[in-house]
Amino acid sequence: MLKPPGLALLLLLFVCQEANTDAQISCPYRCHCFTPAQVLCGDGGISYLPRNVSRKVKEFILMSSDLQYLFSHTLAESPQLTKLVFLNNALRSVHSQAFEHLAELRELEVSGSPRLDNLFPGTFEKLGNLTRLMLNYNGFKSTAAGTFDSLKQLETLEMRGNIISDLPPFLFGNLHNLLVLDLSLNKLKGVKRETFSGLGRLEILKINNNLLSNLTADTFHNVSMLTELHLEGNKISELPDDIFFVLTELKVLNLRGNLLTTFSDKAFGFNASNLKELNLKGNALRELHSLRSLSSISDFILASNQLSTLPEDIFWNMTVLENLDLSENQLRSLPGTIFTGLLGMRTIHLNQNHLSELDAKMFEDQALVEQLYLSDNKLETLPAGVFDPFTIQITVRLHGNPWRCDCHMWNLHEWVLSNSQDIEMLDRMLCESPGFLRRRPVASIQRDQLVCSLSNGFGGCGQEIHNNTVVIKCKVDKCSQMTVKVQFQEDDGSVMEHVLQPELSSCRNETTVGRPAH
């Protein structure tokens, strides 16, 4: 038998019903009210802001509407708002006094209005409590001096995806509490020291995907507390010495997709850098010079450059390096000790180069590697034991190489079969030679098919292995005087030699079987 609901449950149901009723009564037409304090209006037919917004509403979002203008009185009846978002609307103009009644506003976003090409001076004058301002993907071509002077509590400013080509000096001079500044995806041709004046607490600066080409050594002297600096997607061809010298707190530096041809730690001055992540992918790097001061780097991306050689000691001081990407370069060889001392390596990408050989002890210190990409090189074989140092499960790529499937592949072939589950795209690891195995997957070949052909002036010899027995088959001419020597090297280095000579007395026109000469 069901019991009547308790008093507490009845009270809870009553409160929920009252809340829903209140939300329904105060919710404007064509809008959604998730709570009495949150309103979302998203309808292409809306061309003006609703006027019956409850004073309980704290967060108001208008998106994908036909609203074109914000007048001085548009928001006068909603002074209680703390968050206001205009996203992907048809805005053309914002009156300089449109926000003057919103003294409680903490977060303001006006984004996705490409026909909104300017803001009038004084637009944010009354928003002294604002902490977040997003002005992304509009049509702004410039920003007037003094635009942000009153926003002394601002912590985040985003102006991403506009068409701004220049910034007046000291534009951000009053933003002493700003932590994040995003100016990416604009048309900026230059920034100077004065551009960032007043930003002594700034931690994240994004000026990527602009048209920056020349930076001076003092460009970042006013933002010495940066932890992230994004410069990717510009046209920077050279870095002045000491340009990052004052950025002692910098952890992430992204220079991807610029025009750099050389790189060295001179850009960081003489002090050891605290940098953790450095991205140089997609430049035109031909040379790397000293990187000794970059001893804290854990992630180093050098992919898609033009590196053909590397100094033996280039990474030796990066003792905490974990992830190294050298893919898509022109490397033909690597020094055998290039990774010496790098005990914490987790991923090594060497794919899409021109490597034709690897030293047997190249990965001797990389016991913890989890991912090794050697695909799309010119490797024909690998030395015995090259993978022996790896102590944990590792993901390997070996496809796209011209593998020579002969007796020199015995060790690699055995490793492939034993670790097939760890080799990505194993079916694309194909033999290039000899001819009778060409295009055959390495994993599909039997060990006794991995034979070596020997040639000399008297004919050719083939080498096969059957059940741990090496068979040498030689086809010789009539009355050949070929002598076959077989040498066995003992553990102590001594060599025992056996010589086979054919019987020549009858000199018959057939291959003869020799007897050992003692």
XYZ file of C-alpha atoms in Angstrom:
518
model
C 0.000 0.000 0.000
C 1.420 3.394 -1.031
C 1.984 5.921 1.729
C 1.068 9.596 1.224
C 4.085 11.775 0.411
C 5.859 13.306 3.353
C 5.717 16.987 4.190
C 9.265 17.613 2.983
C 8.508 16.096 -0.425
C 5.335 18.164 -0.788
C 7.250 21.330 0.025
C 9.922 20.428 -2.559
C 7.324 19.827 -5.268
C 5.613 23.104 -4.397
C 8.858 25.082 -4.608
C 9.751 23.523 -7.977
C 6.271 24.240 -9.334
C 6.426 27.829 -8.146
C 9.859 28.270 -9.754
C 8.658 26.848 -13.073
C 5.507 28.967 -12.962
C 7.522 32.083 -12.226
C 9.912 31.311 -15.102
C 7.024 30.748 -17.497
C 5.280 33.981 -16.494
C 8.377 36.175 -16.855
C 9.943 34.485 -19.882
C 9.860 36.792 -22.928
C 8.246 35.759 -26.186
C 10.455 33.551 -28.420
C 12.903 33.003 -25.565
C 13.838 30.145 -23.259
C 14.176 30.597 -19.522
C 16.193 27.798 -17.979
C 15.987 29.426 -14.564
C 14.439 32.712 -13.445
C 17.926 34.202 -13.706
C 18.859 32.892 -17.194
C 17.231 33.833 -20.493
C 18.227 32.661 -23.976
C 16.588 34.214 -27.017
C 17.516 32.690 -30.350
C 15.151 33.350 -33.222
C 15.826 34.802 -36.644
C 12.604 36.772 -36.411
C 13.688 38.861 -33.417
C 14.638 42.387 -34.489
C 14.497 44.102 -31.088
C 15.163 43.182 -27.481
C 12.159 42.050 -25.447
C 10.937 44.647 -22.955
C 9.267 42.396 -20.414
C 12.459 40.906 -19.006
C 12.125 40.168 -15.303
C 14.348 42.008 -12.855
C 15.353 38.566 -11.583
C 17.209 37.855 -14.821
C 20.967 38.069 -14.350
C 22.172 36.438 -17.563
C 20.733 37.339 -20.960
C 21.830 35.750 -24.254
C 20.611 36.780 -27.706
C 21.809 34.758 -30.671
C 21.093 34.382 -34.389
C 18.624 37.265 -34.451
C 17.889 40.099 -36.886
C 18.767 42.749 -34.303
C 20.760 45.487 -36.065
C 21.091 48.330 -33.563
C 21.655 48.784 -29.856
C 20.338 52.214 -28.911
C 21.075 54.180 -25.756
C 17.779 53.097 -24.170
C 17.755 49.465 -25.368
C 19.033 47.986 -22.104
C 17.909 50.715 -19.734
C 15.332 48.458 -18.054
C 17.834 45.714 -17.158
C 20.424 47.295 -14.843
C 20.624 44.066 -12.809
C 22.342 42.055 -15.556
C 25.696 40.483 -14.726
C 26.181 38.622 -18.022
C 25.144 39.826 -21.477
C 25.869 37.960 -24.704
C 25.114 38.931 -28.312
C 26.210 36.066 -30.548
C 25.871 35.763 -34.344
C 23.399 38.579 -34.761
C 22.892 41.133 -37.541
C 24.295 44.022 -35.507
C 25.496 47.044 -37.443
C 25.944 49.625 -34.712
C 26.213 49.931 -30.934
C 25.413 53.321 -29.399
C 28.141 54.722 -27.182
C 25.672 54.749 -24.248
C 24.072 51.367 -24.928
C 25.667 49.791 -21.845
C 25.772 52.768 -19.490
C 22.960 51.410 -17.278
C 24.681 48.058 -16.692
C 26.912 48.902 -13.745
C 26.630 45.339 -12.378
C 27.802 43.684 -15.588
C 30.696 41.238 -15.156
C 30.759 39.551 -18.566
C 29.957 41.052 -21.967
C 30.213 39.404 -25.360
C 29.421 40.945 -28.729
C 30.651 38.416 -31.291
C 29.832 37.101 -34.736
C 28.518 40.328 -36.285
C 30.703 40.939 -39.355
C 28.846 44.147 -40.268
C 29.727 45.718 -36.923
C 32.913 47.537 -37.942
C 33.599 49.958 -35.088
C 32.884 50.899 -31.500
C 32.375 54.498 -30.463
C 34.566 56.073 -27.770
C 32.982 55.715 -24.348
C 31.084 52.513 -25.163
C 32.466 50.757 -22.064
C 32.854 53.831 -19.856
C 30.306 52.764 -17.219
C 31.367 49.115 -17.038
C 33.919 49.419 -14.270
C 33.061 45.986 -12.828
C 33.530 44.089 -16.084
C 35.961 41.154 -15.847
C 35.404 39.472 -19.243
C 34.952 41.197 -22.613
C 34.669 39.199 -25.851
C 34.527 41.014 -29.194
C 35.292 38.126 -31.553
C 34.585 37.667 -35.265
C 33.161 41.078 -35.959
C 34.265 43.523 -38.644
C 36.457 45.818 -36.540
C 39.225 47.418 -38.590
C 40.675 49.523 -35.792
C 40.226 50.347 -32.134
C 40.276 53.921 -30.889
C 42.679 54.998 -28.177
C 41.004 55.044 -24.772
C 38.385 52.425 -25.687
C 39.241 50.239 -22.697
C 40.491 52.852 -20.215
C 37.630 52.432 -17.737
C 37.844 48.630 -17.570
C 40.275 48.453 -14.678
C 38.903 45.147 -13.361
C 39.071 43.393 -16.722
C 40.799 40.000 -16.645
C 40.020 38.635 -20.123
C 39.865 40.570 -23.392
C 39.263 38.771 -26.683
C 39.227 40.473 -30.091
C 39.837 37.374 -32.175
C 38.849 37.122 -35.831
C 38.455 40.774 -36.762
C 40.379 42.679 -39.453
C 42.413 44.976 -37.214
C 45.659 46.025 -38.896
C 47.069 48.383 -36.287
C 46.762 49.108 -32.581
C 47.377 52.536 -31.043
C 50.148 52.642 -28.434
C 49.058 52.354 -24.809
C 45.627 51.039 -25.876
C 45.667 48.610 -22.942
C 47.504 50.925 -20.554
C 44.817 50.887 -17.837
C 44.177 47.146 -17.899
C 46.467 46.371 -14.978
C 44.486 43.262 -13.987
C 44.295 41.731 -17.444
C 45.377 38.074 -17.507
C 44.344 36.969 -21.017
C 44.611 38.985 -24.244
C 43.558 37.386 -27.533
C 44.270 39.355 -30.722
C 44.584 36.330 -32.988
C 43.207 36.031 -36.520
C 43.473 39.703 -37.384
C 45.613 41.628 -39.887
C 48.182 43.049 -37.481
C 51.413 43.938 -39.254
C 53.367 44.946 -36.194
C 53.367 45.187 -32.417
C 55.734 47.189 -30.244
C 56.717 47.449 -26.631
C 54.179 50.268 -26.162
C 51.404 48.043 -27.505
C 51.501 46.020 -24.298
C 52.152 48.845 -21.868
C 50.290 48.416 -18.578
C 49.903 44.651 -18.893
C 52.272 43.702 -16.102
C 50.045 40.836 -14.906
C 49.252 39.369 -18.329
C 49.680 35.583 -18.422
C 48.379 34.539 -21.847
C 48.998 36.514 -25.042
C 47.652 35.334 -28.390
C 48.752 37.300 -31.442
C 48.858 34.294 -33.733
C 47.586 34.221 -37.311
C 48.327 37.825 -38.121
C 50.817 39.414 -40.527
C 53.653 40.025 -38.068
C 57.101 39.889 -39.640
C 59.542 41.984 -37.623
C 59.750 41.894 -33.841
C 62.199 43.974 -31.840
C 64.209 42.684 -28.904
C 62.097 44.697 -26.421
C 58.665 43.765 -27.815
C 57.649 41.772 -24.734
C 59.385 43.773 -22.009
C 56.057 44.991 -20.583
C 54.582 41.494 -20.260
C 57.243 39.728 -18.233
C 54.714 37.504 -16.409
C 53.583 35.657 -19.535
C 53.154 31.896 -19.213
C 51.826 31.362 -22.760
C 52.816 33.199 -25.929
C 51.185 32.339 -29.252
C 52.941 33.668 -32.354
C 52.008 30.903 -34.785
C 50.784 31.637 -38.289
C 52.675 34.880 -38.859
C 55.519 35.831 -41.207
C 58.376 35.953 -38.720
C 61.667 35.091 -40.429
C 64.091 36.020 -37.660
C 64.093 36.291 -33.882
C 66.307 38.970 -32.322
C 68.696 37.851 -29.604
C 67.168 38.154 -26.116
C 63.627 38.737 -27.405
C 62.282 36.300 -24.787
C 64.889 37.148 -22.161
C 62.440 38.815 -19.732
C 59.845 36.037 -20.041
C 61.168 34.008 -17.140
C 57.720 32.537 -16.372
C 57.034 31.416 -19.945
C 55.901 27.792 -20.190
C 54.373 27.582 -23.683
C 55.788 29.183 -26.836
C 54.145 28.529 -30.193
C 56.003 29.686 -33.318
C 54.397 27.219 -35.693
C 53.924 28.201 -39.323
C 56.342 31.114 -39.575
C 59.358 31.603 -41.861
C 62.240 30.871 -39.494
C 65.301 29.280 -41.113
C 67.438 28.947 -37.975
C 66.763 28.705 -34.265
C 68.896 28.839 -31.129
C 68.596 29.637 -27.447
C 70.048 33.118 -28.038
C 66.453 34.309 -28.223
C 66.188 33.480 -24.506
C 69.374 35.160 -23.356
C 71.903 33.522 -21.086
C 69.646 32.405 -18.249
C 68.105 28.943 -18.160
C 64.568 29.080 -19.487
C 61.530 27.564 -17.738
C 59.900 26.803 -21.081
C 57.980 23.501 -21.170
C 56.460 23.433 -24.661
C 58.075 24.759 -27.836
C 56.355 24.408 -31.200
C 58.397 25.204 -34.322
C 56.405 23.089 -36.754
C 55.972 24.283 -40.315
C 58.773 26.820 -40.542
C 61.701 26.642 -42.974
C 64.317 25.534 -40.448
C 67.554 24.287 -41.960
C 69.712 24.590 -38.860
C 69.449 24.239 -35.114
C 72.161 25.787 -33.017
C 72.759 25.626 -29.280
C 69.665 24.851 -27.204
C 71.471 24.392 -23.898
C 69.412 26.929 -21.947
C 66.163 25.122 -22.826
C 66.721 22.523 -20.148
C 63.099 22.434 -18.927
C 61.433 21.524 -22.213
C 59.163 18.483 -22.132
C 57.462 18.900 -25.532
C 59.488 19.921 -28.589
C 57.844 19.990 -32.024
C 60.131 20.415 -35.038
C 57.967 18.738 -37.673
C 57.549 19.979 -41.254
C 60.826 21.827 -41.608
C 63.895 21.389 -43.826
C 66.352 19.880 -41.362
C 68.798 17.502 -43.034
C 71.328 17.070 -40.211
C 71.383 17.602 -36.462
C 74.326 18.187 -34.118
C 75.093 15.200 -31.921
C 74.538 17.121 -28.675
C 71.554 19.239 -29.726
C 69.168 17.639 -27.208
C 71.605 16.554 -24.514
C 70.658 19.294 -22.055
C 66.916 18.615 -22.389
C 66.965 16.026 -19.648
C 63.194 16.216 -18.997
C 62.207 15.926 -22.653
C 59.216 13.610 -23.115
C 57.827 14.252 -26.592
C 59.953 14.981 -29.654
C 58.541 15.398 -33.150
C 61.053 15.506 -36.025
C 58.665 14.206 -38.673
C 58.421 15.607 -42.200
C 61.975 16.869 -42.447
C 64.865 15.881 -44.713
C 66.966 13.948 -42.215
C 69.229 11.406 -43.920
C 70.971 10.158 -40.811
C 71.113 10.752 -37.076
C 74.122 10.615 -34.763
C 74.043 7.395 -32.767
C 74.184 9.248 -29.450
C 71.699 12.015 -30.241
C 69.255 10.790 -27.571
C 71.873 9.997 -24.938
C 70.720 10.892 -21.433
C 67.097 11.528 -22.398
C 65.693 8.999 -19.958
C 62.130 10.325 -19.827
C 61.275 10.190 -23.527
C 57.715 9.026 -24.220
C 57.172 9.726 -27.911
C 59.664 10.013 -30.771
C 58.406 10.869 -34.245
C 60.979 10.383 -37.010
C 58.527 9.527 -39.772
C 58.577 11.077 -43.250
C 62.289 11.742 -43.468
C 65.057 10.186 -45.586
C 66.639 7.983 -42.925
C 68.401 4.958 -44.413
C 69.902 3.524 -41.230
C 69.789 3.744 -37.444
C 72.507 3.072 -34.928
C 71.966 -0.108 -32.906
C 72.261 1.826 -29.632
C 70.301 4.908 -30.659
C 67.476 4.244 -28.176
C 69.667 2.796 -25.442
C 68.417 5.331 -22.846
C 64.762 5.339 -23.915
C 63.358 2.519 -21.814
C 60.071 4.365 -21.224
C 59.200 5.183 -24.828
C 55.532 4.549 -25.609
C 55.396 5.681 -29.239
C 58.043 5.454 -31.962
C 57.266 6.430 -35.556
C 59.810 5.390 -38.208
C 57.402 5.149 -41.134
C 57.980 6.630 -44.590
C 61.757 6.723 -44.541
C 64.338 4.833 -46.612
C 65.112 2.093 -44.126
C 65.966 -1.279 -45.666
C 66.766 -3.009 -42.400
C 67.322 -2.291 -38.713
C 70.246 -3.430 -36.571
C 69.722 -6.323 -34.198
C 68.626 -5.254 -30.736
C 67.636 -1.702 -31.664
C 64.295 -2.148 -29.852
C 65.672 -4.097 -26.896
C 65.852 -1.112 -24.480
C 62.069 -0.628 -24.504
C 60.639 -2.023 -21.282
C 56.953 -1.124 -21.646
C 54.390 -1.639 -24.376
C 55.242 0.582 -27.316
C 53.329 1.674 -30.399
C 55.501 1.551 -33.516
C 55.050 2.563 -37.148
C 57.368 0.958 -39.692
C 55.404 1.110 -42.944
C 56.442 3.083 -46.004
C 60.073 1.918 -45.975
C 61.807 -0.109 -48.742
C 62.398 -3.153 -46.547
C 64.966 -5.645 -47.844
C 63.557 -9.012 -46.865
C 66.650 -11.190 -46.757
C 68.795 -12.843 -44.114
C 69.662 -9.456 -42.606
C 66.042 -9.100 -41.505
C 65.960 -12.166 -39.267
C 66.027 -10.211 -36.011
C 63.590 -7.530 -37.156
C 61.256 -10.147 -38.625
C 61.205 -12.045 -35.348
C 60.490 -8.823 -33.417
C 57.673 -7.898 -35.802
C 55.968 -11.255 -35.371
C 56.359 -11.139 -31.593
C 55.027 -7.574 -31.312
C 52.545 -7.433 -34.172
C 49.796 -6.100 -31.898
C 51.900 -2.990 -31.196
C 52.706 -2.125 -34.823
C 50.244 0.276 -36.411
C 49.322 -0.352 -40.060
C 51.317 -3.570 -40.046
C 49.701 -4.676 -43.304
C 51.415 -1.720 -44.998
C 54.897 -2.797 -43.892
C 55.955 -4.324 -47.217
C 59.066 -5.890 -48.707
C 60.724 -3.923 -51.482
C 63.291 -6.602 -52.318
C 64.181 -9.265 -53.347
C 61.936 -9.355 -56.370
C 60.067 -12.545 -55.520
C 58.912 -10.992 -52.210
C 58.234 -7.474 -53.455
C 55.002 -5.934 -52.093
C 54.550 -8.828 -49.696
C 53.699 -7.837 -46.095
C 56.681 -8.563 -43.874
C 54.458 -10.279 -41.328
C 53.229 -12.765 -43.948
C 56.691 -14.113 -44.784
C 58.220 -17.243 -43.301
C 61.673 -17.022 -41.816
C 63.139 -19.533 -44.279
C 62.151 -17.169 -47.100
C 64.545 -14.535 -45.786
C 67.610 -15.589 -47.771
C 70.683 -13.749 -48.961
C 72.129 -14.105 -52.437
C 75.910 -14.077 -52.751
C 77.662 -13.476 -56.043
C 81.250 -13.812 -57.253
C 83.199 -14.388 -60.433
C 82.273 -18.063 -60.567
C 78.521 -17.749 -60.168
C 75.937 -17.089 -57.479
C 75.255 -18.526 -54.058
C 72.085 -18.435 -52.036
C 71.730 -18.674 -48.298
C 68.722 -20.210 -46.594
C 67.847 -21.260 -43.096
C 65.909 -24.363 -42.145
C 65.330 -25.306 -38.524
C 68.411 -23.463 -37.275
C 70.513 -24.904 -40.107
C 72.091 -22.531 -42.617
C 72.202 -23.950 -46.148
C 74.454 -22.385 -48.782
C 73.584 -23.353 -52.345
C 76.061 -22.438 -55.065
C 75.597 -22.863 -58.774
C 79.027 -23.140 -60.404
C 80.395 -23.553 -63.897
C 81.927 -26.757 -65.219
C 85.251 -27.546 -63.589
C 84.926 -24.563 -61.237
C 87.679 -24.258 -58.662
C 85.459 -22.453 -56.150
C 86.417 -22.915 -52.515
C 83.853 -22.305 -49.765
C 85.085 -21.279 -46.337
C 82.752 -21.412 -43.330
C 83.873 -19.610 -40.190
C 82.400 -20.032 -36.694
C 83.284 -17.405 -34.110
C 83.280 -18.553 -30.494
C 82.255 -16.400 -27.513
C 85.914 -15.833 -26.663
C 86.542 -14.382 -30.117
C 88.396 -17.362 -31.544
C 87.448 -18.487 -35.049
C 87.080 -22.057 -36.287
C 87.235 -22.400 -40.044
C 85.997 -25.162 -42.349
C 86.972 -25.271 -46.020
C 84.990 -27.076 -48.722
C 86.620 -27.921 -52.052
C 85.069 -29.737 -55.038
C 86.381 -32.945 -56.593
C 88.039 -31.943 -59.875
C 89.500 -35.283 -61.018
C 86.691 -36.224 -63.345
C 85.680 -32.632 -64.067
C 82.159 -33.687 -64.973
C 79.654 -31.196 -66.346
C 77.651 -30.999 -63.125
C 77.815 -29.410 -59.726
C 79.870 -31.496 -57.310
C 79.581 -31.807 -53.584
C 82.799 -31.014 -51.819
C 84.250 -32.649 -48.790
C 85.720 -30.804 -45.860
C 89.430 -30.090 -46.066
C 91.146 -30.701 -42.761
